mmCIF file of C-alpha atoms in Angstrom:
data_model
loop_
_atom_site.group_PDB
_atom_site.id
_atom_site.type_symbol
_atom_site.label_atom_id
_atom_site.label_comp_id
_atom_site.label_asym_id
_atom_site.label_seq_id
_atom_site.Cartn_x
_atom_site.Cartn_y
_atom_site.Cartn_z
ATOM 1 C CA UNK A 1 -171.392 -19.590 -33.430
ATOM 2 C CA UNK A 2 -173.779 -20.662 -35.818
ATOM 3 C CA UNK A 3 -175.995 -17.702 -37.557
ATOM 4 C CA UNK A 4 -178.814 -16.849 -39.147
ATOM 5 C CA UNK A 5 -180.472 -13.652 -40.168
ATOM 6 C CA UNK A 6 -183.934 -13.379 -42.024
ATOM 7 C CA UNK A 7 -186.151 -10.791 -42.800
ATOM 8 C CA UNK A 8 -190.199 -11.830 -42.667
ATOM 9 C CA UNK A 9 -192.915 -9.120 -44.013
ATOM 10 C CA UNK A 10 -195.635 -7.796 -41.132
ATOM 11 C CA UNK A 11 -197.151 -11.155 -42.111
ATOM 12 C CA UNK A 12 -194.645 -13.235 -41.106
ATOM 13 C CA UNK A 13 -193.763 -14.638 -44.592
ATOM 14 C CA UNK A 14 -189.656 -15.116 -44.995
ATOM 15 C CA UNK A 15 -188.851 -12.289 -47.494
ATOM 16 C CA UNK A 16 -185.443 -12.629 -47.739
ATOM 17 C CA UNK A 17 -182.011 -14.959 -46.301
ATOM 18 C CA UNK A 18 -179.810 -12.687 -45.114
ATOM 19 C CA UNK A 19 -177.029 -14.863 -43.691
ATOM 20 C CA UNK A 20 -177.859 -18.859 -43.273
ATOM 21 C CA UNK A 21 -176.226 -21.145 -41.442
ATOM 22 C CA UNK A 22 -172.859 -19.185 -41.480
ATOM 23 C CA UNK A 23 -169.932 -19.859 -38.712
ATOM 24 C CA UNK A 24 -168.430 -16.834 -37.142
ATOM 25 C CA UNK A 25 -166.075 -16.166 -34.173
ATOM 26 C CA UNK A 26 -167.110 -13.090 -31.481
ATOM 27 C CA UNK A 27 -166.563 -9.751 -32.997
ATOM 28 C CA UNK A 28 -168.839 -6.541 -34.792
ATOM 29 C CA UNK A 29 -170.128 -7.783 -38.036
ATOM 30 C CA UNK A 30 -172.592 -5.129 -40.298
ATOM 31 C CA UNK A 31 -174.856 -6.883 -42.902
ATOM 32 C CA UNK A 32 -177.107 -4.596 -45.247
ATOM 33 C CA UNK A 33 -179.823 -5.724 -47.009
ATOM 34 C CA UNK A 34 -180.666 -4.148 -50.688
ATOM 35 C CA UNK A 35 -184.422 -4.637 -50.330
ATOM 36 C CA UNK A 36 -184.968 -7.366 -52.568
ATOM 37 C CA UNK A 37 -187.064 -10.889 -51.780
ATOM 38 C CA UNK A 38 -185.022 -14.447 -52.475
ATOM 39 C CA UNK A 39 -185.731 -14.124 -55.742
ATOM 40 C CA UNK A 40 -183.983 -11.023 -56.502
ATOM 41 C CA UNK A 41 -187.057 -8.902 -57.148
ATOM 42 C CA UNK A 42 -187.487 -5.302 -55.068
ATOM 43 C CA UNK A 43 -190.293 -5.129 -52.209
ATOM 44 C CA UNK A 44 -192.632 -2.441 -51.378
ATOM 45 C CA UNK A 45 -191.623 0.102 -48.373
ATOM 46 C CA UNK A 46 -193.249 -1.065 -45.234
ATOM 47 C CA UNK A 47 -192.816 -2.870 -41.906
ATOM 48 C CA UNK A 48 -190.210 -5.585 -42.239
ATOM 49 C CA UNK A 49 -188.983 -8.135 -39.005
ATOM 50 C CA UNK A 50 -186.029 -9.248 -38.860
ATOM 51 C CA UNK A 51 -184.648 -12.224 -37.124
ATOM 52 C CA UNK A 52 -181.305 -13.340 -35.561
ATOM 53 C CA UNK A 53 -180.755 -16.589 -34.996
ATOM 54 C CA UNK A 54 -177.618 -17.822 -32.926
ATOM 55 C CA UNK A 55 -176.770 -20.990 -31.694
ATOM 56 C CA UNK A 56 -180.279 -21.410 -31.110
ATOM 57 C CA UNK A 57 -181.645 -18.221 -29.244
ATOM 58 C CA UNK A 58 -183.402 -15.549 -31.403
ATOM 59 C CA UNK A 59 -184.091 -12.047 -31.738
ATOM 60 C CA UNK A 60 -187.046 -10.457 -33.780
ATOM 61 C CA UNK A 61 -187.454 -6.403 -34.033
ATOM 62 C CA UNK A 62 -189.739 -4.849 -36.370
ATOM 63 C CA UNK A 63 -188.428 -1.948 -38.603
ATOM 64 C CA UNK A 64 -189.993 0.489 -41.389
ATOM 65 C CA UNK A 65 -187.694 0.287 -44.705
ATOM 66 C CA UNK A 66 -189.059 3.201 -47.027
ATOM 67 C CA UNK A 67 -187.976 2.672 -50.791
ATOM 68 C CA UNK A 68 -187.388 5.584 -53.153
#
């Protein structure tokens, strides 16, 4: 299937590509994210979506990432 995973802030600006575009076969698959934007820079804590794209049907949950 083909996948995507994105994070947006509360907003709904695209923070951060997690996974774009990329081909995978059924199975468990774990992706972390190390709280930075695109650009490599670190965000503030806060509500975050995220978004999984495959094969055309999405899911979008809201979650609170706290930074130290």
């Amino acid at each position: 299937s083909h996948v995507v995973i994105e994070i947006y802030d509360i907003e709904g600006q695209l923070v951060k590509n997690l996974v774009k575009g990329k081909r995978q076969v059924p199975g468990d698959y774990a992706k972390s994210w190390d709280a930075t934007n695109n650009l490599g820079v670190a965000v503030p804590s806060g509500v975050y979506i995220y978004r999984l794209s495959v094969d055309g049907s999405h899911i979008e949950k809201k979650f609170m990432m706290l930074v130290r």
